PDB file of N, CA and C and ligand atoms in Angstrom:
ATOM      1  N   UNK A   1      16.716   2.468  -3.682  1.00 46.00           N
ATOM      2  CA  UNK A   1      16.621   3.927  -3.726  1.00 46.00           C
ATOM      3  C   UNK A   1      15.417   4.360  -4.567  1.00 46.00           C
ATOM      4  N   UNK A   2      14.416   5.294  -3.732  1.00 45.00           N
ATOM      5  CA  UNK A   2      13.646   5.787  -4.826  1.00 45.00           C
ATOM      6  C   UNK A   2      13.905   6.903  -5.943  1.00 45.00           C
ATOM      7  N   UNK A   3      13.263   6.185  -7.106  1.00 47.00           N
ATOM      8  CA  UNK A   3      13.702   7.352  -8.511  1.00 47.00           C
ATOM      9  C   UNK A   3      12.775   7.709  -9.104  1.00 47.00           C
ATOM     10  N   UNK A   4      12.873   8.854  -9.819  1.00 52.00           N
ATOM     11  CA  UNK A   4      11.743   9.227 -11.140  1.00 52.00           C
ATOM     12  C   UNK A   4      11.672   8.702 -12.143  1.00 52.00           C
ATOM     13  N   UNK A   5      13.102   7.627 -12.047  1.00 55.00           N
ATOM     14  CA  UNK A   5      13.305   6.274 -13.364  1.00 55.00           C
ATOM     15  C   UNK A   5      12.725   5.373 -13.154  1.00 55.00           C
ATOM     16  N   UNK A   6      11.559   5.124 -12.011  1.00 62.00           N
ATOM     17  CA  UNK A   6      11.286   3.521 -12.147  1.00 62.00           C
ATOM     18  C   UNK A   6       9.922   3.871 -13.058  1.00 62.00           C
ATOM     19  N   UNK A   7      10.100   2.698 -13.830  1.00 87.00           N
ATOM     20  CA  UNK A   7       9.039   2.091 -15.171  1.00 87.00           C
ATOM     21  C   UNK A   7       8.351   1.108 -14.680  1.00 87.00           C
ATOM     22  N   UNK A   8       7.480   0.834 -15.013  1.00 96.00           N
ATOM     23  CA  UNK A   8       6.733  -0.257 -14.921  1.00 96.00           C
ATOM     24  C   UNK A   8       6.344  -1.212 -16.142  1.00 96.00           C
ATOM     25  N   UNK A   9       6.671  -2.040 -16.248  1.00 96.00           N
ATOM     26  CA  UNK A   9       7.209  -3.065 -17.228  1.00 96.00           C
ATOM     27  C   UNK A   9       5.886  -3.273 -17.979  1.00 96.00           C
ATOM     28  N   UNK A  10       5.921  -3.321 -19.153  1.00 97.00           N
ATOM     29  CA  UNK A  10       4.792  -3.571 -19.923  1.00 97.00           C
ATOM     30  C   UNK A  10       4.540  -4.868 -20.546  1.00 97.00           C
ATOM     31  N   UNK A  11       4.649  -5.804 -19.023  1.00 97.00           N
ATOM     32  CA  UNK A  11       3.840  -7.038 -19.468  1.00 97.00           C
ATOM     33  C   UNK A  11       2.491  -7.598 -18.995  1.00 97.00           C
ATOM     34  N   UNK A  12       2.163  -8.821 -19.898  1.00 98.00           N
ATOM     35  CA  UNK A  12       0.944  -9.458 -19.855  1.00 98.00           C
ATOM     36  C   UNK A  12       0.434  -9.584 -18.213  1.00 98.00           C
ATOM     37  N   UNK A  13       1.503 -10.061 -17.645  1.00 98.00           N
ATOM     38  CA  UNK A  13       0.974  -9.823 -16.108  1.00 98.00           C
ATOM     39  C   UNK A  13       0.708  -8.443 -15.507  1.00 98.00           C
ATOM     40  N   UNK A  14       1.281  -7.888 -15.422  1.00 98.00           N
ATOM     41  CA  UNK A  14       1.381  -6.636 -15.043  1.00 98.00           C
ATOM     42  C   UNK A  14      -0.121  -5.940 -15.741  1.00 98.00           C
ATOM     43  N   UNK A  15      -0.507  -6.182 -16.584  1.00 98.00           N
ATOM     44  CA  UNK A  15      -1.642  -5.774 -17.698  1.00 98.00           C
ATOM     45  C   UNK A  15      -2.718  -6.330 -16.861  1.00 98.00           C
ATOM     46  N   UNK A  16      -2.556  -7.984 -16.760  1.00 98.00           N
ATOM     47  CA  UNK A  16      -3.895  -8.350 -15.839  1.00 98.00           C
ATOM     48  C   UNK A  16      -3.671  -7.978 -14.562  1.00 98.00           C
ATOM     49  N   UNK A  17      -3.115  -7.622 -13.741  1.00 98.00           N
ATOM     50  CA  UNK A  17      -2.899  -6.951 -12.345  1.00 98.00           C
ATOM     51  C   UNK A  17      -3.952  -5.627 -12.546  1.00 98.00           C
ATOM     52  N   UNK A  18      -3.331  -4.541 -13.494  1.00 98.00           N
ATOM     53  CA  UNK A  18      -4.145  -3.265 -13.678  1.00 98.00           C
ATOM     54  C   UNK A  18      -5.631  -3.795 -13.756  1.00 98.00           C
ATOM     55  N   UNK A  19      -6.203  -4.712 -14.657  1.00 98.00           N
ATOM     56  CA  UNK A  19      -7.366  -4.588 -14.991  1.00 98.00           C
ATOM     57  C   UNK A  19      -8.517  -5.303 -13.929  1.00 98.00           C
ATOM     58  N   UNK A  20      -7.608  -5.318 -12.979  1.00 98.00           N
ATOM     59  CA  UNK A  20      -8.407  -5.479 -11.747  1.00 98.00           C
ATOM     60  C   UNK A  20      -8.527  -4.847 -11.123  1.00 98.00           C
ATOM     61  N   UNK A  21      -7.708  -3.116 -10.816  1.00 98.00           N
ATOM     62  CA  UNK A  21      -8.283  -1.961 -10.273  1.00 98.00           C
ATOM     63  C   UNK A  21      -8.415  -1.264 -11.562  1.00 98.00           C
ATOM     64  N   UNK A  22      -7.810  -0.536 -12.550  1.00 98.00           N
ATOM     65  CA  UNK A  22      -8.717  -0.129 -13.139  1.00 98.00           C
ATOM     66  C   UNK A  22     -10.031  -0.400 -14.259  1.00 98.00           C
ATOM     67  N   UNK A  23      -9.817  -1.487 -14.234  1.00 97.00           N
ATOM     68  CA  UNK A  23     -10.977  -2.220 -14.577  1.00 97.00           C
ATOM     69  C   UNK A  23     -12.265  -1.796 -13.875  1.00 97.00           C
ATOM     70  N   UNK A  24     -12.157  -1.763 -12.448  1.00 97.00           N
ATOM     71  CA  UNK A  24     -13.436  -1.602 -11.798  1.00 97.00           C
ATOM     72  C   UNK A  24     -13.436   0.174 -11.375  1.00 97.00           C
ATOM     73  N   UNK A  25     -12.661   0.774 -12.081  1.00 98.00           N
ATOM     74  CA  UNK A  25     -12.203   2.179 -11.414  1.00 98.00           C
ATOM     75  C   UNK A  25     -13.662   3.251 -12.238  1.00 98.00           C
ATOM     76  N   UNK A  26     -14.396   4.162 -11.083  1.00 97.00           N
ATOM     77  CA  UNK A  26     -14.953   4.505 -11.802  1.00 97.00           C
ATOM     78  C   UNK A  26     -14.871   5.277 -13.226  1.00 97.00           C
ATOM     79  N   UNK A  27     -13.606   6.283 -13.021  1.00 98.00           N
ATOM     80  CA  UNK A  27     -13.417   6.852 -14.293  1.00 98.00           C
ATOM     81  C   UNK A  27     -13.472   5.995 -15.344  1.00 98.00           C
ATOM     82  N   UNK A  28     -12.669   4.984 -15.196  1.00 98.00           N
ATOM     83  CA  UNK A  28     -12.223   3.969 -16.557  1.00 98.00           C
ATOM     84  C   UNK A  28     -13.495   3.437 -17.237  1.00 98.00           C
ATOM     85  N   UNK A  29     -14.478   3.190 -16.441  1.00 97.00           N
ATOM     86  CA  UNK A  29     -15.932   2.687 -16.382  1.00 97.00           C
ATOM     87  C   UNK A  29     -16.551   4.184 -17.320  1.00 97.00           C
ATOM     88  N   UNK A  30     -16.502   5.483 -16.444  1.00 97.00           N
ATOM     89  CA  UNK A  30     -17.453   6.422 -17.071  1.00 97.00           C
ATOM     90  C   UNK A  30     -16.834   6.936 -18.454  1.00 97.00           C
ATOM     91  N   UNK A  31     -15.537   6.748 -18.335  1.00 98.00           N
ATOM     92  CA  UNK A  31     -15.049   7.199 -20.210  1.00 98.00           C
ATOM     93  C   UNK A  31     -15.142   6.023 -21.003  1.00 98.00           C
ATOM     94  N   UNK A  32     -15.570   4.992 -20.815  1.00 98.00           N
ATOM     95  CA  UNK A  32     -15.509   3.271 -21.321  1.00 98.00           C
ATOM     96  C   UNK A  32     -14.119   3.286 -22.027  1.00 98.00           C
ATOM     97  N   UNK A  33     -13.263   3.835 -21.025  1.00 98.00           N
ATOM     98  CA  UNK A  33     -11.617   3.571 -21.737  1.00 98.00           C
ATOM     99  C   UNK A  33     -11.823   2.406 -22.442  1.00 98.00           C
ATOM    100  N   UNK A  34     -11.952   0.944 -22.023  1.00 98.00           N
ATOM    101  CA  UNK A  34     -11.462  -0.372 -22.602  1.00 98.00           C
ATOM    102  C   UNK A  34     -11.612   0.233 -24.405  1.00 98.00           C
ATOM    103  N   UNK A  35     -12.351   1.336 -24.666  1.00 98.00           N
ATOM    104  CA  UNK A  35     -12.907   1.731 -26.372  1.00 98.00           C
ATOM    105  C   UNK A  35     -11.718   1.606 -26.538  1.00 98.00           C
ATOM    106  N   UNK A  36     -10.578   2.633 -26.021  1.00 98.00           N
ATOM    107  CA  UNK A  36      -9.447   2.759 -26.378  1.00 98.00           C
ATOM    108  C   UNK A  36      -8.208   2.418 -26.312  1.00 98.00           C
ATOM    109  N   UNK A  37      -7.022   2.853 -26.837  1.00 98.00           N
ATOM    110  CA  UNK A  37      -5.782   2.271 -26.539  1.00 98.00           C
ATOM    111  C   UNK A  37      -4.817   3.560 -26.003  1.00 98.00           C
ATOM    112  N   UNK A  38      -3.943   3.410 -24.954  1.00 98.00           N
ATOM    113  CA  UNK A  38      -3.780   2.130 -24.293  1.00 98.00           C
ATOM    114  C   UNK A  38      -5.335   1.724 -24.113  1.00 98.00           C
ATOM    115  N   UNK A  39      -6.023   0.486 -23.593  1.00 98.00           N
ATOM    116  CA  UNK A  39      -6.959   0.372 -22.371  1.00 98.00           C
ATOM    117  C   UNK A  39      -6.468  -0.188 -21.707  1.00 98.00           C
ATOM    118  N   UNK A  40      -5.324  -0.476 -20.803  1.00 97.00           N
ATOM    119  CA  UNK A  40      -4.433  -0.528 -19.769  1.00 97.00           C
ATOM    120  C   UNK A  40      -3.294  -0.375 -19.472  1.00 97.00           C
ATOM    121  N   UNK A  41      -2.954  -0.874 -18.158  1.00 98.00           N
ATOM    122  CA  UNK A  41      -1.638  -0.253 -17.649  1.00 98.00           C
ATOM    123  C   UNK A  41      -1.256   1.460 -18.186  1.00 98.00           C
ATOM    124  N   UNK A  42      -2.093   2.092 -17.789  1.00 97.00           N
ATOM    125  CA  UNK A  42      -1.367   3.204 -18.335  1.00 97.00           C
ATOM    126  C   UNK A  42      -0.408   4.221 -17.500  1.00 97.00           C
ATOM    127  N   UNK A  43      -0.106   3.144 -16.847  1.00 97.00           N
ATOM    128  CA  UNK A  43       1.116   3.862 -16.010  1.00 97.00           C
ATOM    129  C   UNK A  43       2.591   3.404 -16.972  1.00 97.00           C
ATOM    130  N   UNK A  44       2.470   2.334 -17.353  1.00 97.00           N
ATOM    131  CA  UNK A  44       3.468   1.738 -18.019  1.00 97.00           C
ATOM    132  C   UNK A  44       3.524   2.240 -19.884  1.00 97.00           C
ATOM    133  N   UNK A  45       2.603   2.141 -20.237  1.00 97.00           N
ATOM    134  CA  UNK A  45       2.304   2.710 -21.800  1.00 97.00           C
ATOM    135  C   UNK A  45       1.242   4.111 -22.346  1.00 97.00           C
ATOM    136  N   UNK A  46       1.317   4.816 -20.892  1.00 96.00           N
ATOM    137  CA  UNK A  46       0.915   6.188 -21.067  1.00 96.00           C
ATOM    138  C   UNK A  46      -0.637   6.436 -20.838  1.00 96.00           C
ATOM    139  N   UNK A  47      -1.423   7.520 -21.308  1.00 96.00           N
ATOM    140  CA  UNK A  47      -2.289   7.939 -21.174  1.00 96.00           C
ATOM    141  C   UNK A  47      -3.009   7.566 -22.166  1.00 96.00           C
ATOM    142  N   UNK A  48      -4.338   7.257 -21.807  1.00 98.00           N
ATOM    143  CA  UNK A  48      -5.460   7.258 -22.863  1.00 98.00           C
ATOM    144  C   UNK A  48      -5.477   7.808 -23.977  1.00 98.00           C
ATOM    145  N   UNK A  49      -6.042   7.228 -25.444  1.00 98.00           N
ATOM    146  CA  UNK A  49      -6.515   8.147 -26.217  1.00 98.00           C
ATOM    147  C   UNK A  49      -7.709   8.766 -26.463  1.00 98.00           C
ATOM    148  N   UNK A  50      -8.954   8.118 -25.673  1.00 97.00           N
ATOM    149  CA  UNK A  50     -10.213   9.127 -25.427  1.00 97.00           C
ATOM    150  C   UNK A  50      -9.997  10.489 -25.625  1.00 97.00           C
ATOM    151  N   UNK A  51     -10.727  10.993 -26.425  1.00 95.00           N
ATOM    152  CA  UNK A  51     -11.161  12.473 -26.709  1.00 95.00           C
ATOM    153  C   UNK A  51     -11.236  13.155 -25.630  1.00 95.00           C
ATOM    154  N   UNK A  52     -12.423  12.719 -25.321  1.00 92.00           N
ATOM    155  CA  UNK A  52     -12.749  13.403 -23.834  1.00 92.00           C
ATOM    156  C   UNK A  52     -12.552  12.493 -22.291  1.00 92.00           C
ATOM    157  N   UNK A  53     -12.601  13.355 -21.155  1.00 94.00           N
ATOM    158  CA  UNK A  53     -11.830  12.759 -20.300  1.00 94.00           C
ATOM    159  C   UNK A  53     -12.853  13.769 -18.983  1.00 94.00           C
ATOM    160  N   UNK A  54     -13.079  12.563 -18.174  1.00 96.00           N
ATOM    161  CA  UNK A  54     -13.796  13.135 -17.210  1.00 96.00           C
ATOM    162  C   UNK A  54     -13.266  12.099 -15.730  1.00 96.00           C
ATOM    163  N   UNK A  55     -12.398  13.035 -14.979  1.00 95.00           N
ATOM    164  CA  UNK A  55     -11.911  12.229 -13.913  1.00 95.00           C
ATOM    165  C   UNK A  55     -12.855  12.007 -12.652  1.00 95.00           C
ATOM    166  N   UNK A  56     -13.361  10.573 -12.264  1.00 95.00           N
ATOM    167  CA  UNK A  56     -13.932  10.145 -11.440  1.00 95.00           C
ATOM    168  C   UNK A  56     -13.255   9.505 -10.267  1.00 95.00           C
ATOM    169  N   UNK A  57     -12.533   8.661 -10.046  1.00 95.00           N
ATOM    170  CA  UNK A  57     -11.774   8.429  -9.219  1.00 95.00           C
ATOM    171  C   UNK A  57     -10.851   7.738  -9.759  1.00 95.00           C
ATOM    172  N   UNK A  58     -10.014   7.036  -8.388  1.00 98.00           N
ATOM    173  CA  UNK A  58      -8.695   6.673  -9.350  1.00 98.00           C
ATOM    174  C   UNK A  58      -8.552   5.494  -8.563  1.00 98.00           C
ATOM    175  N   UNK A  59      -8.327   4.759  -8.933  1.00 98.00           N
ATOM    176  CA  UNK A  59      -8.053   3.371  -7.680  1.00 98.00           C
ATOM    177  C   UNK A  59      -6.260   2.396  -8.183  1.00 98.00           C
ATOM    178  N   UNK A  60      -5.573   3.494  -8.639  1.00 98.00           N
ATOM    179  CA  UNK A  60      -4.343   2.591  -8.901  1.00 98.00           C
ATOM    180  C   UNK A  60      -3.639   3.163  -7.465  1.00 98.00           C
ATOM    181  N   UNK A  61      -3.957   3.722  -6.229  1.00 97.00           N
ATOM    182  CA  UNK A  61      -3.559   3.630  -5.000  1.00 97.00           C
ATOM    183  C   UNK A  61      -3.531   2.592  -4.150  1.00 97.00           C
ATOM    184  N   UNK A  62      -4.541   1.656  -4.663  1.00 98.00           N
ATOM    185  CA  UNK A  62      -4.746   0.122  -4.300  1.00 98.00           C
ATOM    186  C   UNK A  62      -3.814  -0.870  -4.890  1.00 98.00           C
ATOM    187  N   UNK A  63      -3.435  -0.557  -5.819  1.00 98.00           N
ATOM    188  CA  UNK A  63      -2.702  -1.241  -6.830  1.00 98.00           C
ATOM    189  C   UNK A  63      -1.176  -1.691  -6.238  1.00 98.00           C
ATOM    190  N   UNK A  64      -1.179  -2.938  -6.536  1.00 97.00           N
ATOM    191  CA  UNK A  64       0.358  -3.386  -5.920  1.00 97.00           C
ATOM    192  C   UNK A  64       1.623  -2.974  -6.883  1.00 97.00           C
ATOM    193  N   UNK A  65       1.036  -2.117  -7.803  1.00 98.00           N
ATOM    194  CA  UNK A  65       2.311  -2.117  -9.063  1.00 98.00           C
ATOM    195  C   UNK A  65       2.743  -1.077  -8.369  1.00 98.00           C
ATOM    196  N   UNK A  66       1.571   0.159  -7.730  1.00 97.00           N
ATOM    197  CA  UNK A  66       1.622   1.000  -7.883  1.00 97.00           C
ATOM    198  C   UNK A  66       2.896   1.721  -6.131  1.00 97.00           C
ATOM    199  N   UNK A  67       2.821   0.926  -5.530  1.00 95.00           N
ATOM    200  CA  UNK A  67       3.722   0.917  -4.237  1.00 95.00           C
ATOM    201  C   UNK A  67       5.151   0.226  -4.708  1.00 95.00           C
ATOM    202  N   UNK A  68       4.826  -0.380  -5.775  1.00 95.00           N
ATOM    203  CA  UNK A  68       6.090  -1.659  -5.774  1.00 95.00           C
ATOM    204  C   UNK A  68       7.025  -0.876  -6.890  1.00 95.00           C
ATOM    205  N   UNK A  69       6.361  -0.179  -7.166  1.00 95.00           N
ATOM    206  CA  UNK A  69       7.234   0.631  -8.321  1.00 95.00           C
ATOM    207  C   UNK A  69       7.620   2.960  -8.056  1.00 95.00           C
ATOM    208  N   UNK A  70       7.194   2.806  -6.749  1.00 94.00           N
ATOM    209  CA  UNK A  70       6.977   4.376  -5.876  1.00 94.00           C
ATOM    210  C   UNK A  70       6.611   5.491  -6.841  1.00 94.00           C
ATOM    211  N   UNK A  71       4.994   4.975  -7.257  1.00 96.00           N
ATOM    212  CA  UNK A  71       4.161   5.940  -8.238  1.00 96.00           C
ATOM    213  C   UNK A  71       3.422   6.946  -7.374  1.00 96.00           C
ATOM    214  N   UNK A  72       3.280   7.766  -7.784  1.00 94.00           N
ATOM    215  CA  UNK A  72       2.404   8.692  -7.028  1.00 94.00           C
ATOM    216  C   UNK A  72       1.725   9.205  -8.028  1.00 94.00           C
ATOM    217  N   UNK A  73       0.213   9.357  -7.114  1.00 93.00           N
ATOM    218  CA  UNK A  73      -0.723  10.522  -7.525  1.00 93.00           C
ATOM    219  C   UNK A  73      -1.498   9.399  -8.083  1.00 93.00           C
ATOM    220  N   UNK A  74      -0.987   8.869  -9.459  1.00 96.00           N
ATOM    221  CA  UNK A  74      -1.675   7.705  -9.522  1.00 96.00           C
ATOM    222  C   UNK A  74      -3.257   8.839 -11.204  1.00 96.00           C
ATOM    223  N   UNK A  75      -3.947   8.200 -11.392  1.00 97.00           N
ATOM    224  CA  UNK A  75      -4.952   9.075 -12.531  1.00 97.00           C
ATOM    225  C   UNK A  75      -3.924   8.624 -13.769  1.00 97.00           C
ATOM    226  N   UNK A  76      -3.055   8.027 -14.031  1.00 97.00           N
ATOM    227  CA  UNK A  76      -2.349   7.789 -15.324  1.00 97.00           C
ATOM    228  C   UNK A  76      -3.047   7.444 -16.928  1.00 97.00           C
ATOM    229  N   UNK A  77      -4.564   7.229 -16.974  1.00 98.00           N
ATOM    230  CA  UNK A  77      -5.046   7.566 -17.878  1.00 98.00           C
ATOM    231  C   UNK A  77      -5.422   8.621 -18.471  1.00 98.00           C
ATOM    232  N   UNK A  78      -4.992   9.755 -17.460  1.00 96.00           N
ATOM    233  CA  UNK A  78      -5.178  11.089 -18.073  1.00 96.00           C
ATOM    234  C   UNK A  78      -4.571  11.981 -17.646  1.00 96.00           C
ATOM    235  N   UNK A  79      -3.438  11.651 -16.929  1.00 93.00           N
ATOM    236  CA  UNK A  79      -2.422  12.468 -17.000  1.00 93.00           C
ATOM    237  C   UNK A  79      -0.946  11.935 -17.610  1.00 93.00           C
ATOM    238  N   UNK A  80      -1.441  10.476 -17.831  1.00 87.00           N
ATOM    239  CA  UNK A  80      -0.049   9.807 -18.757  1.00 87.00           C
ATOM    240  C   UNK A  80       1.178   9.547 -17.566  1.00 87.00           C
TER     241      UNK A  80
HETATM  242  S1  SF4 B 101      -5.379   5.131 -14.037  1.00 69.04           S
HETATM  243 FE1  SF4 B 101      -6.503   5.457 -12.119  1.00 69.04          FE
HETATM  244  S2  SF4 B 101      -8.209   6.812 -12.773  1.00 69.04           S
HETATM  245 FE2  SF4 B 101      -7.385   5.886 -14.604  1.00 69.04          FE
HETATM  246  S3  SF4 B 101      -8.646   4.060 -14.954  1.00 69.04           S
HETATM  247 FE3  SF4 B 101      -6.815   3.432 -13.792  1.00 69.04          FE
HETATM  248  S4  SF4 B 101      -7.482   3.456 -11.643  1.00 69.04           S
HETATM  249 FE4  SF4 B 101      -8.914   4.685 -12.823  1.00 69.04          FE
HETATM  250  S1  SF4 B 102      -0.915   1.809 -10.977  1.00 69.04           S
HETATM  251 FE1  SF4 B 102      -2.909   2.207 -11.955  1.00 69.04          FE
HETATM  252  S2  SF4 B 102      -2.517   2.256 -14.164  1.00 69.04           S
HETATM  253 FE2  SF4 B 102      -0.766   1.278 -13.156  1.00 69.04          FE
HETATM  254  S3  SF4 B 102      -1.221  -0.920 -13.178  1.00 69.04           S
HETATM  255 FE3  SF4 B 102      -1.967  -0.158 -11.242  1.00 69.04          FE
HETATM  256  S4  SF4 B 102      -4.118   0.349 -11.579  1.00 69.04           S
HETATM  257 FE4  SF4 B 102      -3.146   0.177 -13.591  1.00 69.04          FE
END
């Protein structure tokens, strides 16, 4: 059943999964998130702490967490 409860688990795998789309995602690239923390999964441990925030694209639509866990919209570094 889909819910507004599913989480996405905040592990080491799951961490290197993200940093292979947003790793290469342009936003993540043009704010040099990795500066900050989270710098990943931030579907699972929230939104960025960058100051500033300039949305470029979003590529956790590619993302297998991101179907396997029924996320939408997807931008979770800056909308948390
Ligand atoms: S959450 Fe989306 S927009 Fe943000 S860095 Fe990851 S892929 Fe890019
Ligand atoms: S859905 Fe987005 S933020 Fe979550 S693991 Fe995938 S690429 Fe990272």
């Amino acid at each position: 059943m889909k819910s507004a409860e599913t989480k996405v688990e905040d592990t080491e795998e799951n961490r290197q999964i993200c940093r292979k789309y947003c790793g290469g995602c342009p936003t993540y690239k043009y704010n040099s998130l990795e500066k900050f923390q989270p710098d990943t999964l931030f579907c699972a441990r929230g939104k960025s702490s960058s100051p500033s925030m300039k949305e470029v694209n979003c590529y956790c639509p590619a993302c297998p967490l991101f179907d396997k866990n029924n996320l939408v919209i997807g931008r979770f570094c800056h909308r948390g």
